Amino acid sequence: MIKLGSQLQKKGGTALKLFIVHLFLNVLFIIVIILLYHLFWVRQGKNHPKWNAFVFILLCIAATFMCLTFAAEPFDGFRFDLRHIVLIISTLAGGPIAGGIVWAVTNIYRGILGGDGVLPSLLLSSLLYILLLLTYQTFLKVNLVKKIALAILVSVIFTLGWILFFAAHAGHPDSYIKYITVYELCNVFGTMVTLYLIEVLNSQVKLQEELINAEKFQLIGEMAASISHEIRNPLTSTRGFLQLLQSDICSEDERKVYLDIALNGIDQANHVLTDYLTFAKPSIDKVQVLDIEKELFSTISLITPLANFSNVIIQYDKSDDLFFIHGERQKLHQCLLNILKNCIEAMPKGGVLAISVSQKHEVIELLIEDTGIGMNVEQLNRLGSPFYSTKEKGTGLGMMVVFSVMKAMNGTIRITSKLNDGTKFALCFPDAANTKKA
Ligand code: ADP
Ligand code: MG
């Protein structure tokens, strides 16, 4: 004959409350485990299927342990918990092997805990597992509502087994009927909540993937349009001037001018293509130790004609110290060139472009500051997004390349700006000399 737990029996109503608290705690454990699994899956699981299955089973086992350990015991030797929800989830979501492992662990641990409930628990969980194996294929094919209905049906059949067991072995029905009813309700509620949660998380991941794909396709489309525009334009003008050169009507001076324009067109197309390629593959292939001031100097000499043309004074005092960073020369040049070009373009009526390099602890800081038109907060936030440009002939590629190169070189970039006042770029790189010593 089954007896009510002596301690709980004395407290009457409190015992039932405690019983409910235990079962809700069980639901909470299962939810936490599902969230943990989701977190792992989003970060790692997609790329490592074997690890994913291992972590899934491990977390299901952890949930089983928690449920069993914190089970309610209104009757001596019987543990009421929601471990079988874990068995349902592990079999339906993880497959027969995962379910089989969880079934085995459940019964081993239940056996260790002991009591009159061990044997009925073994019988009922085996029945549940067989039921799950029979419904597993159907479960995979149906929609969410049918999935939940099927899982609830399986869960109800399982608890019905307990009701029959108690009816056959316990004394007066009044002593267990309220516990069994609450248990049944918590089962239905727990199964519903957990399956719904799994489905919502899964659909969220799917949605995110679709969104990323849609963004990629949009970017490819914009890039194709932009490439044909940005490259075809200079090539068309170059072709025009080359045709003029071919004819005999132009003088020697005109020939020189046409040749310059044609070469400029080719350079421009080349620059746009380099920006695209760097953006597509910003990773550093050959890591070199670079003397940042030497590289800065060669970039400044490239940009000086443009600065002179716009009446911009470049202020740059070479430091007595040497500053080394890790990176790839060509990509660093491109990154600096894009920033310097933007600064000069922001000062159409002339101004000052101040450049300095300094070291703070293990960080090399390169400051580039202009006295140009500046940006407001909204413009500053949009900086670096593909094709964002406020210029009539802008491509909106420059800053996008700057950000991706800085990331590939393990650097950071801080930009501050004030409208009609100027913009300041602070580029920070890890000190290569220090890394070498370490
Ligand atoms: P583009 O130069 O082709 O317009 P970028 O990606 O290089 O594309 O720059 C994007 C936009 O960021 C520019 O159009 C400009 O509005 C803004 N910007 C970048 N640098 C500066 C700067 N130093 N001062 C003011 N605005 C800037
Ligand atoms: Mg630019």
Coordinates of C-alpha atoms and ligand atoms in Angstrom, one line a residue:
M1 CA 0.0 0.0 0.0
I2 CA 1.3 3.5 -0.9
K3 CA 1.6 6.0 1.9
L4 CA 1.6 9.8 1.7
G5 CA 5.0 11.3 2.7
S6 CA 4.7 11.7 6.5
Q7 CA 6.2 15.2 6.6
L8 CA 4.2 16.6 3.7
Q9 CA 1.0 14.9 4.9
K10 CA 1.0 17.0 8.1
K11 CA 1.2 20.3 6.3
G12 CA -1.8 19.5 4.0
G13 CA -2.2 22.5 1.6
T14 CA 1.4 23.5 1.9
A15 CA 2.4 20.0 0.6
L16 CA 0.4 20.6 -2.6
K17 CA 2.0 24.0 -3.1
L18 CA 5.4 22.5 -2.6
F19 CA 4.5 19.8 -5.1
I20 CA 3.6 22.5 -7.7
V21 CA 6.8 24.5 -7.0
H22 CA 8.9 21.4 -7.6
L23 CA 7.2 20.7 -10.9
F24 CA 7.5 24.4 -12.0
L25 CA 11.2 24.2 -11.1
N26 CA 11.5 21.2 -13.4
V27 CA 9.9 23.2 -16.3
L28 CA 12.4 25.9 -15.6
F29 CA 15.4 23.5 -15.7
I30 CA 14.2 22.2 -19.0
I31 CA 13.7 25.7 -20.4
V32 CA 17.2 26.8 -19.3
I33 CA 18.7 23.7 -20.9
I34 CA 16.9 24.4 -24.1
L35 CA 18.2 28.0 -24.1
L36 CA 21.7 26.8 -23.4
Y37 CA 21.5 24.4 -26.3
H38 CA 20.2 27.1 -28.6
L39 CA 23.1 29.4 -27.6
F40 CA 25.6 26.6 -28.3
W41 CA 23.9 25.6 -31.6
V42 CA 23.8 29.2 -32.9
R43 CA 27.5 29.7 -32.1
Q44 CA 29.1 26.3 -32.8
G45 CA 26.6 23.6 -33.5
K46 CA 25.9 24.5 -37.2
N47 CA 29.5 23.9 -38.1
H48 CA 30.2 20.9 -35.9
P49 CA 27.4 18.3 -36.3
K50 CA 29.2 15.7 -34.1
W51 CA 29.8 18.1 -31.3
N52 CA 26.3 19.3 -31.6
A53 CA 24.8 15.8 -31.1
F54 CA 27.2 15.3 -28.1
V55 CA 26.2 18.6 -26.5
F56 CA 22.5 17.9 -27.1
I57 CA 22.7 14.5 -25.3
L58 CA 24.9 15.9 -22.5
L59 CA 22.4 18.7 -21.9
C60 CA 19.4 16.3 -21.9
I61 CA 21.3 14.2 -19.4
A62 CA 21.9 17.3 -17.2
A63 CA 18.2 18.2 -17.4
T64 CA 17.2 14.6 -16.4
F65 CA 19.6 14.8 -13.4
M66 CA 18.2 18.2 -12.3
C67 CA 14.6 17.0 -12.7
L68 CA 15.1 13.8 -10.7
T69 CA 17.2 15.5 -8.0
F70 CA 14.6 18.2 -7.5
A71 CA 11.6 15.9 -7.7
A72 CA 8.6 16.2 -5.5
E73 CA 8.0 13.3 -3.1
P74 CA 4.4 13.4 -1.9
F75 CA 4.4 9.6 -1.5
D76 CA 7.2 7.7 0.2
G77 CA 9.5 6.2 -2.4
F78 CA 7.9 7.9 -5.4
R79 CA 9.5 10.8 -7.2
F80 CA 7.2 13.2 -9.2
D81 CA 9.1 15.2 -11.8
L82 CA 9.1 16.0 -15.5
R83 CA 12.0 13.9 -16.6
H84 CA 9.9 12.2 -19.2
I85 CA 9.5 15.6 -21.0
V86 CA 13.2 15.4 -21.4
L87 CA 12.8 11.9 -22.8
I88 CA 10.2 13.2 -25.2
I89 CA 12.3 16.1 -26.4
S90 CA 15.5 14.0 -26.7
T91 CA 13.8 11.3 -28.8
L92 CA 11.7 13.5 -31.0
A93 CA 14.2 16.3 -31.5
G94 CA 17.5 14.3 -31.2
G95 CA 16.5 10.9 -32.6
P96 CA 16.2 7.3 -31.3
I97 CA 19.8 7.1 -30.2
A98 CA 19.7 10.3 -28.1
G99 CA 16.4 9.2 -26.6
G100 CA 17.8 5.7 -25.9
I101 CA 20.8 7.2 -24.0
V102 CA 18.5 9.5 -22.0
W103 CA 16.1 6.6 -21.2
A104 CA 19.1 4.5 -19.9
V105 CA 20.5 7.4 -17.8
T106 CA 17.1 8.1 -16.4
N107 CA 16.5 4.6 -15.2
I108 CA 20.1 4.1 -13.9
Y109 CA 19.8 7.3 -11.8
R110 CA 16.3 6.5 -10.7
G111 CA 17.6 3.1 -9.6
I112 CA 20.4 4.7 -7.6
L113 CA 17.8 7.0 -5.8
G114 CA 15.8 3.8 -4.9
G115 CA 12.3 3.5 -3.5
D116 CA 9.1 1.7 -4.5
G117 CA 8.7 3.8 -7.6
V118 CA 11.9 2.4 -9.3
L119 CA 10.1 -0.5 -11.0
P120 CA 7.0 1.3 -12.2
S121 CA 9.2 4.1 -13.4
L122 CA 11.2 1.7 -15.5
L123 CA 8.1 0.1 -17.0
L124 CA 6.4 3.4 -17.8
S125 CA 9.5 5.1 -19.2
S126 CA 10.1 2.0 -21.4
L127 CA 6.5 2.2 -22.6
L128 CA 6.9 5.9 -23.3
Y129 CA 10.1 5.3 -25.2
I130 CA 8.5 2.6 -27.4
L131 CA 5.6 5.0 -28.0
L132 CA 8.0 7.7 -29.0
L133 CA 9.8 5.4 -31.4
L134 CA 6.5 4.5 -33.0
T135 CA 5.4 8.2 -33.4
Y136 CA 8.9 9.6 -34.2
Q137 CA 8.6 9.5 -38.1
T138 CA 5.1 11.1 -38.0
F139 CA 6.3 13.8 -35.6
L140 CA 9.0 14.9 -38.1
K141 CA 6.5 15.4 -40.9
V142 CA 3.6 17.3 -39.2
N143 CA 3.3 21.1 -38.4
L144 CA 3.7 22.7 -34.9
V145 CA 0.1 22.4 -33.7
K146 CA 0.1 18.7 -34.6
K147 CA 3.5 18.2 -33.1
I148 CA 2.4 19.7 -29.8
A149 CA -0.8 17.6 -29.9
L150 CA 1.1 14.4 -30.6
A151 CA 3.6 15.2 -27.8
I152 CA 0.8 15.9 -25.3
L153 CA -1.0 12.7 -26.3
V154 CA 2.2 10.7 -25.6
S155 CA 2.7 12.5 -22.4
V156 CA -1.0 11.9 -21.3
I157 CA -0.7 8.2 -22.1
F158 CA 2.4 8.1 -19.9
T159 CA 0.7 9.8 -16.9
L160 CA -2.3 7.6 -17.4
G161 CA -0.1 4.7 -16.6
W162 CA 0.7 6.3 -13.2
I163 CA -3.0 6.9 -12.5
L164 CA -3.8 3.2 -13.2
F165 CA -0.8 2.2 -11.1
F166 CA -2.0 4.3 -8.1
A167 CA -5.6 3.2 -8.5
A168 CA -4.4 -0.4 -8.2
H169 CA -2.0 0.1 -5.3
A170 CA -2.9 3.2 -3.3
G171 CA -5.6 3.4 -0.6
H172 CA -8.3 6.0 -0.8
P173 CA -8.3 8.0 -4.1
D174 CA -8.7 11.3 -2.1
S175 CA -5.1 10.9 -1.0
Y176 CA -3.6 11.0 -4.5
I177 CA -6.2 12.4 -6.9
K178 CA -5.2 16.1 -6.5
Y179 CA -1.5 15.3 -6.9
I180 CA -2.1 13.2 -10.0
T181 CA -4.4 15.9 -11.5
V182 CA -1.8 18.6 -10.9
Y183 CA 0.9 16.3 -12.3
E184 CA -1.1 15.7 -15.4
L185 CA -1.7 19.5 -15.9
C186 CA 2.0 20.3 -15.4
N187 CA 2.9 17.6 -17.9
V188 CA 0.6 19.1 -20.5
F189 CA 1.8 22.6 -19.7
G190 CA 5.5 21.6 -19.7
T191 CA 5.4 19.7 -22.9
M192 CA 3.5 22.5 -24.6
V193 CA 5.9 25.2 -23.4
T194 CA 9.1 23.3 -24.2
L195 CA 8.0 22.3 -27.7
Y196 CA 6.7 25.7 -28.5
L197 CA 10.0 27.2 -27.3
I198 CA 12.1 24.9 -29.4
E199 CA 10.0 25.7 -32.5
V200 CA 10.2 29.5 -31.9
L201 CA 13.9 29.3 -31.4
N202 CA 14.3 27.2 -34.6
S203 CA 12.2 29.5 -36.7
Q204 CA 14.1 32.4 -35.4
V205 CA 17.4 30.9 -36.5
K206 CA 15.9 30.1 -39.9
L207 CA 14.6 33.6 -40.2
Q208 CA 18.0 35.0 -39.4
E209 CA 19.7 32.9 -42.0
E210 CA 17.1 33.9 -44.6
L211 CA 17.7 37.6 -43.7
I212 CA 21.5 37.2 -44.1
N213 CA 21.0 35.5 -47.5
A214 CA 18.6 38.2 -48.6
E215 CA 21.1 40.9 -47.6
K216 CA 23.9 39.1 -49.4
F217 CA 21.9 38.9 -52.6
Q218 CA 21.0 42.6 -52.3
L219 CA 24.6 43.4 -51.8
I220 CA 25.6 41.3 -54.8
G221 CA 23.0 43.1 -56.9
E222 CA 24.1 46.6 -55.8
M223 CA 27.7 45.6 -56.3
A224 CA 27.1 44.4 -59.9
A225 CA 25.3 47.7 -60.7
S226 CA 28.0 49.7 -59.0
I227 CA 30.8 47.9 -60.7
S228 CA 29.4 48.4 -64.1
H229 CA 28.8 52.0 -63.4
E230 CA 32.0 52.9 -61.6
I231 CA 34.2 51.0 -64.0
R232 CA 32.4 51.5 -67.3
N233 CA 32.4 55.3 -66.9
P234 CA 36.2 55.8 -66.7
L235 CA 36.8 53.2 -69.3
T236 CA 34.3 54.9 -71.7
S237 CA 36.0 58.2 -71.3
T238 CA 39.4 56.6 -71.7
R239 CA 38.3 55.0 -74.9
G240 CA 37.0 58.3 -76.2
F241 CA 40.3 60.1 -75.5
L242 CA 42.3 57.2 -77.0
Q243 CA 40.2 57.5 -80.2
L244 CA 41.0 61.2 -80.2
L245 CA 44.7 60.4 -79.9
Q246 CA 44.4 58.0 -82.9
S247 CA 43.3 60.8 -85.1
D248 CA 45.7 63.4 -86.6
I249 CA 43.7 66.4 -85.7
C250 CA 45.1 67.1 -82.2
S251 CA 48.3 69.1 -81.4
E252 CA 51.2 67.8 -79.3
D253 CA 49.9 69.7 -76.2
E254 CA 46.4 68.3 -76.6
R255 CA 47.9 64.8 -77.0
K256 CA 49.6 65.1 -73.6
V257 CA 46.3 66.3 -71.9
Y258 CA 44.3 63.4 -73.5
L259 CA 46.9 60.9 -72.5
D260 CA 46.8 62.1 -68.9
I261 CA 43.0 61.9 -68.8
A262 CA 43.1 58.4 -70.3
L263 CA 45.6 57.3 -67.7
N264 CA 43.6 58.8 -64.9
G265 CA 40.5 56.9 -66.1
I266 CA 42.4 53.6 -66.0
D267 CA 43.8 54.5 -62.5
Q268 CA 40.3 55.3 -61.3
A269 CA 38.9 52.0 -62.6
N270 CA 41.8 50.2 -61.0
H271 CA 41.2 51.9 -57.7
V272 CA 37.5 50.9 -57.6
L273 CA 38.4 47.3 -58.5
T274 CA 41.1 47.2 -55.7
D275 CA 38.5 48.5 -53.2
Y276 CA 36.1 45.7 -54.3
L277 CA 38.7 43.0 -54.1
T278 CA 39.9 44.2 -50.6
F279 CA 36.3 44.3 -49.4
A280 CA 35.6 40.8 -50.7
K281 CA 38.8 39.4 -49.2
P282 CA 40.1 41.7 -46.4
S283 CA 42.1 38.9 -44.7
I284 CA 45.9 39.5 -44.4
D285 CA 47.6 36.8 -46.6
K286 CA 51.3 37.7 -45.9
V287 CA 51.7 39.2 -42.4
Q288 CA 54.6 41.6 -42.5
V289 CA 56.1 43.8 -39.8
L290 CA 55.6 47.3 -41.0
D291 CA 57.2 50.6 -40.0
I292 CA 53.9 52.5 -39.9
E293 CA 55.6 55.9 -40.4
K294 CA 57.4 54.7 -43.5
E295 CA 54.1 53.4 -45.0
L296 CA 52.4 56.6 -44.0
F297 CA 55.0 58.6 -45.7
S298 CA 54.7 56.8 -49.0
T299 CA 50.9 57.2 -48.8
I300 CA 51.2 60.9 -48.1
S301 CA 53.5 61.4 -51.1
L302 CA 50.8 59.7 -53.3
I303 CA 48.1 62.0 -52.0
T304 CA 50.1 65.3 -52.0
P305 CA 49.2 66.3 -55.5
L306 CA 45.5 66.1 -54.6
A307 CA 46.1 68.1 -51.4
N308 CA 47.9 70.8 -53.3
F309 CA 45.1 71.0 -55.8
S310 CA 42.6 71.6 -53.0
N311 CA 44.8 74.0 -51.0
V312 CA 45.1 71.6 -48.2
I313 CA 48.2 71.8 -46.0
I314 CA 49.5 68.5 -44.7
Q315 CA 51.0 68.7 -41.2
Y316 CA 53.0 65.7 -40.4
D317 CA 56.1 65.7 -38.1
K318 CA 58.0 62.4 -38.2
S319 CA 58.6 61.1 -34.7
D320 CA 62.1 60.2 -33.5
D321 CA 60.8 56.8 -32.3
L322 CA 60.1 53.8 -34.5
F323 CA 56.6 52.2 -34.5
F324 CA 56.0 48.7 -35.8
I325 CA 52.7 47.0 -36.6
H326 CA 51.6 43.7 -38.2
G327 CA 49.8 43.8 -41.5
E328 CA 50.0 43.8 -45.2
R329 CA 51.6 46.8 -46.9
Q330 CA 49.3 47.1 -49.9
K331 CA 46.2 46.9 -47.7
L332 CA 47.4 49.3 -45.2
H333 CA 48.2 51.8 -48.0
Q334 CA 44.7 51.4 -49.4
C335 CA 43.2 51.9 -46.0
L336 CA 45.2 55.1 -45.3
L337 CA 44.7 56.4 -48.8
N338 CA 40.9 56.1 -48.5
I339 CA 40.9 58.0 -45.2
L340 CA 43.3 60.7 -46.4
K341 CA 41.4 61.1 -49.7
N342 CA 38.1 61.5 -47.8
C343 CA 39.7 64.1 -45.5
I344 CA 41.0 66.2 -48.5
E345 CA 37.6 65.8 -50.3
A346 CA 35.9 67.1 -47.1
M347 CA 38.0 70.4 -47.4
P348 CA 37.1 71.7 -50.9
K349 CA 38.0 75.2 -49.9
G350 CA 41.3 74.2 -48.3
G351 CA 42.3 73.5 -44.8
V352 CA 44.7 71.6 -42.6
L353 CA 45.2 67.8 -42.5
A354 CA 47.1 66.9 -39.3
I355 CA 48.7 63.5 -39.0
S356 CA 50.6 62.1 -36.0
V357 CA 51.7 58.7 -34.7
S358 CA 52.2 57.9 -31.0
Q359 CA 52.4 55.0 -28.7
K360 CA 50.3 54.4 -25.6
H361 CA 51.4 51.3 -23.7
E362 CA 51.2 48.4 -26.2
V363 CA 49.0 50.3 -28.7
I364 CA 50.2 52.3 -31.7
E365 CA 47.9 55.2 -32.4
L366 CA 47.7 56.9 -35.7
L367 CA 45.7 60.2 -35.6
I368 CA 44.4 61.8 -38.8
E369 CA 42.4 65.0 -38.4
D370 CA 40.9 67.4 -40.9
T371 CA 39.3 70.8 -40.7
G372 CA 36.6 69.9 -43.2
I373 CA 32.8 69.9 -43.4
G374 CA 32.5 67.2 -40.8
M375 CA 29.5 64.9 -40.2
N376 CA 26.4 64.8 -38.0
V377 CA 25.6 61.8 -35.8
E378 CA 23.4 60.1 -38.4
Q379 CA 26.1 60.4 -41.1
L380 CA 28.7 59.1 -38.6
N381 CA 26.6 56.1 -37.8
R382 CA 26.1 55.2 -41.5
L383 CA 29.8 55.5 -42.2
G384 CA 31.2 52.2 -43.5
S385 CA 27.9 50.8 -44.7
P386 CA 28.2 49.6 -48.4
F387 CA 27.6 52.3 -51.0
Y388 CA 26.9 55.0 -48.5
S389 CA 28.1 58.3 -50.1
T390 CA 27.1 61.9 -49.9
K391 CA 29.3 62.8 -52.9
E392 CA 28.1 63.3 -56.4
K393 CA 30.8 61.1 -57.8
G394 CA 31.3 59.0 -54.7
T395 CA 31.3 55.2 -54.7
G396 CA 30.7 54.6 -51.0
L397 CA 33.4 51.9 -51.0
G398 CA 36.2 53.7 -49.2
M399 CA 35.2 53.5 -45.6
M400 CA 33.7 50.0 -46.1
V401 CA 37.3 48.9 -47.1
V402 CA 38.8 50.9 -44.2
F403 CA 36.7 49.1 -41.6
S404 CA 37.3 45.6 -43.1
V405 CA 41.1 46.1 -43.4
M406 CA 41.3 47.4 -39.8
K407 CA 39.4 44.4 -38.6
A408 CA 41.7 42.0 -40.5
M409 CA 44.7 43.7 -39.0
N410 CA 43.3 43.4 -35.5
G411 CA 43.1 47.1 -35.2
T412 CA 40.3 49.4 -34.0
I413 CA 39.1 52.7 -35.4
R414 CA 37.5 55.6 -33.5
I415 CA 35.9 58.4 -35.4
T416 CA 34.7 61.7 -34.0
S417 CA 33.3 64.5 -36.0
K418 CA 31.6 67.8 -35.7
L419 CA 29.6 69.4 -38.5
N420 CA 31.5 72.3 -40.2
D421 CA 34.4 71.8 -37.8
G422 CA 36.2 68.7 -38.9
T423 CA 36.7 65.0 -38.4
K424 CA 39.2 63.0 -36.4
F425 CA 40.2 59.3 -37.2
A426 CA 42.1 57.4 -34.5
L427 CA 43.5 54.1 -35.8
C428 CA 44.9 51.8 -33.1
F429 CA 47.1 48.8 -33.9
P430 CA 48.7 46.3 -31.5
D431 CA 52.4 47.1 -31.2
A432 CA 54.3 44.5 -33.3
A433 CA 57.7 45.2 -31.5
N434 CA 56.0 44.3 -28.2
T435 CA 54.4 41.1 -29.6
K436 CA 57.7 40.0 -31.0
K437 CA 59.4 40.4 -27.6
A438 CA 56.5 38.5 -25.9
Ligands
ADP1 P1 33.0 58.1 -51.0 O1 34.2 58.8 -50.6 O2 33.1 57.4 -52.3 O3 31.8 58.9 -50.8 P2 33.5 56.6 -48.5 O4 33.1 55.3 -48.1 O5 35.0 56.9 -48.7 O6 32.8 56.9 -49.9 O7 32.9 57.7 -47.6 C1 31.5 57.7 -47.3 C2 30.9 59.0 -46.9 O8 31.4 59.3 -45.6 C3 31.4 60.2 -47.7 O9 30.5 60.3 -48.9 C4 31.3 61.3 -46.7 O10 29.9 61.8 -46.7 C5 31.6 60.7 -45.4 N1 33.0 61.0 -45.0 C6 34.0 60.2 -45.0 N2 35.1 60.7 -44.5 C7 34.8 62.0 -44.2 C8 35.5 63.1 -43.6 N3 36.8 63.1 -43.3 N4 34.7 64.3 -43.4 C9 33.4 64.3 -43.7 N5 32.7 63.3 -44.2 C10 33.4 62.2 -44.5
MG2 MG 36.1 58.0 -50.2

